[in-house]
Tab-separated table of C-alpha atoms in Angstrom:
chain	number	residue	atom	x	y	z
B	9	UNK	CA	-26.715	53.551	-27.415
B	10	UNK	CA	-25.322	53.650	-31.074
B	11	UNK	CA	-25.367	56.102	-33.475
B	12	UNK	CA	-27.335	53.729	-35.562
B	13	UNK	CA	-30.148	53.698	-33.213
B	14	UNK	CA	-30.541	57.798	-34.188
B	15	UNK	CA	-30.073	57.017	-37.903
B	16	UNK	CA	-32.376	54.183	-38.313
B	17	UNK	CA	-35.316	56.028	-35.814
B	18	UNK	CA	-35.052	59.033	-38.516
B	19	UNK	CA	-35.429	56.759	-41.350
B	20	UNK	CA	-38.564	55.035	-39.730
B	21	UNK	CA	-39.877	59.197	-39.221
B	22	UNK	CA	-38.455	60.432	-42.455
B	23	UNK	CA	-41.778	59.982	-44.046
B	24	UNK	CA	-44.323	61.675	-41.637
B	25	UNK	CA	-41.303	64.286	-40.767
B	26	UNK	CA	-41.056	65.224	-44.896
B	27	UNK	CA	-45.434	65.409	-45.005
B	28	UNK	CA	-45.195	67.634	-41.967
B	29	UNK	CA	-42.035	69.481	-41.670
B	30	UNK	CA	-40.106	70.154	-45.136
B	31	UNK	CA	-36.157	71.426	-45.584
B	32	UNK	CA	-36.700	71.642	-41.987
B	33	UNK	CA	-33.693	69.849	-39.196
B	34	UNK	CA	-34.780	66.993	-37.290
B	35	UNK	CA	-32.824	66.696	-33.702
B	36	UNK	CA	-32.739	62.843	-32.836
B	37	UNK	CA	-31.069	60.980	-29.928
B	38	UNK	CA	-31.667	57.046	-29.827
B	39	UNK	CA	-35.306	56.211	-30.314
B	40	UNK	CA	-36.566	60.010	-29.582
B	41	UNK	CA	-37.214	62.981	-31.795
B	42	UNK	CA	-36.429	65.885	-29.943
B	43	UNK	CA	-37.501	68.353	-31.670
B	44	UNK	CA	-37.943	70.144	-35.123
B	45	UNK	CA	-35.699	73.470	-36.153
B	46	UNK	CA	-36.016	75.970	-39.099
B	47	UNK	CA	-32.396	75.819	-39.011
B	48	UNK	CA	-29.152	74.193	-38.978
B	49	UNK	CA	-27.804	76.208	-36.328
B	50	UNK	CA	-30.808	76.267	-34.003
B	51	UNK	CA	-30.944	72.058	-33.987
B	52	UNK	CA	-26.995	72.017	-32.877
B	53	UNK	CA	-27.780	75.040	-30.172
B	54	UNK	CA	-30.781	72.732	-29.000
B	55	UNK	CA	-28.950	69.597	-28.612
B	56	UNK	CA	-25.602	71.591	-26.970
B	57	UNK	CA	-28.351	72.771	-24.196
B	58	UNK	CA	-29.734	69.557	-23.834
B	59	UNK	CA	-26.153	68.403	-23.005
B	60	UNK	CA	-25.388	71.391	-21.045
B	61	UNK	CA	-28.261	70.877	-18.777
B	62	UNK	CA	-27.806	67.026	-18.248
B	63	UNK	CA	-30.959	66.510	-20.098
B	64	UNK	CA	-29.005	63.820	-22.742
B	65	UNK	CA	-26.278	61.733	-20.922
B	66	UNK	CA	-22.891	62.324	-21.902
B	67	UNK	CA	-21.578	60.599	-24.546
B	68	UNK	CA	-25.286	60.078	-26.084
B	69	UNK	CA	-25.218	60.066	-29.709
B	70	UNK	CA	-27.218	61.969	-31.477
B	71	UNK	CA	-28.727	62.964	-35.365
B	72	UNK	CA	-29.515	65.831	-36.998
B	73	UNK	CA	-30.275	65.259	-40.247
B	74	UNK	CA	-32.245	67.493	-43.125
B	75	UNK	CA	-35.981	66.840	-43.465
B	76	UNK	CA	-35.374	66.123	-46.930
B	77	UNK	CA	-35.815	62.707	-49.594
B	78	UNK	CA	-32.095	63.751	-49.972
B	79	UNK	CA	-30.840	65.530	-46.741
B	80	UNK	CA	-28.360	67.505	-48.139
B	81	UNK	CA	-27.161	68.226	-44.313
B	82	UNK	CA	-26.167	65.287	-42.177
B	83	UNK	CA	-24.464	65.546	-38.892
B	84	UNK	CA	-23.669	62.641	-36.655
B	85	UNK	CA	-22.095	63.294	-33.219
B	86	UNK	CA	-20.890	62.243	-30.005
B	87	UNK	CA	-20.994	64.974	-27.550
B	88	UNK	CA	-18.846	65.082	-24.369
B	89	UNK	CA	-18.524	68.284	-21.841
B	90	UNK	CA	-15.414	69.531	-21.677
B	91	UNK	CA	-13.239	68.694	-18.433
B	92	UNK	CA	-11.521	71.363	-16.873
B	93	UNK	CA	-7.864	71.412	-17.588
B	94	UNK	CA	-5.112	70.252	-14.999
B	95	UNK	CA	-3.835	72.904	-13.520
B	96	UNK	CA	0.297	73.331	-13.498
B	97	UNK	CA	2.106	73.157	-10.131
């Protein structure tokens, strides 16, 4: 799954997303909206428990992006969990 995919299935919503949910945060991974967030910080805290709790594979790209004509917040990522580190013998 690309980036892209996010980006271009927030584009197709952006419309229906501004009508309904204003200066709002979208939360998109692939072809699925995930959810809607007052804020910034509560989108990123979804999508890091999503993550945490296997509910997006690893490596899954994902979008949140302002509900906005021009999102003035953007943030494209690639989340991986964090591997324990080697341990020094």
């Amino acid at each position: 799954m690309l980036a892209s995919e996010s980006a271009r299935t927030f584009e197709a919503m952006k419309d229906e997303l501004i009508r309904s949910f204003p200066g709002q945060f979208a939360l998109v991974c692939g072809a699925r909206l995930v959810g809607v967030y007052s804020k910034m910080d509560e989108a990123m805290g979804a999508a890091s428990r999503l993550f945490d709790d296997d509910g997006l594979p690893q490596g899954t790209p994902i979008l949140i992006s302002q509900i906005a004509l021009r999102a003035s917040v953007r943030v494209l990522a690639t989340p991986y969990k964090r591997t324990a580190p080697a341990q020094i013998r």
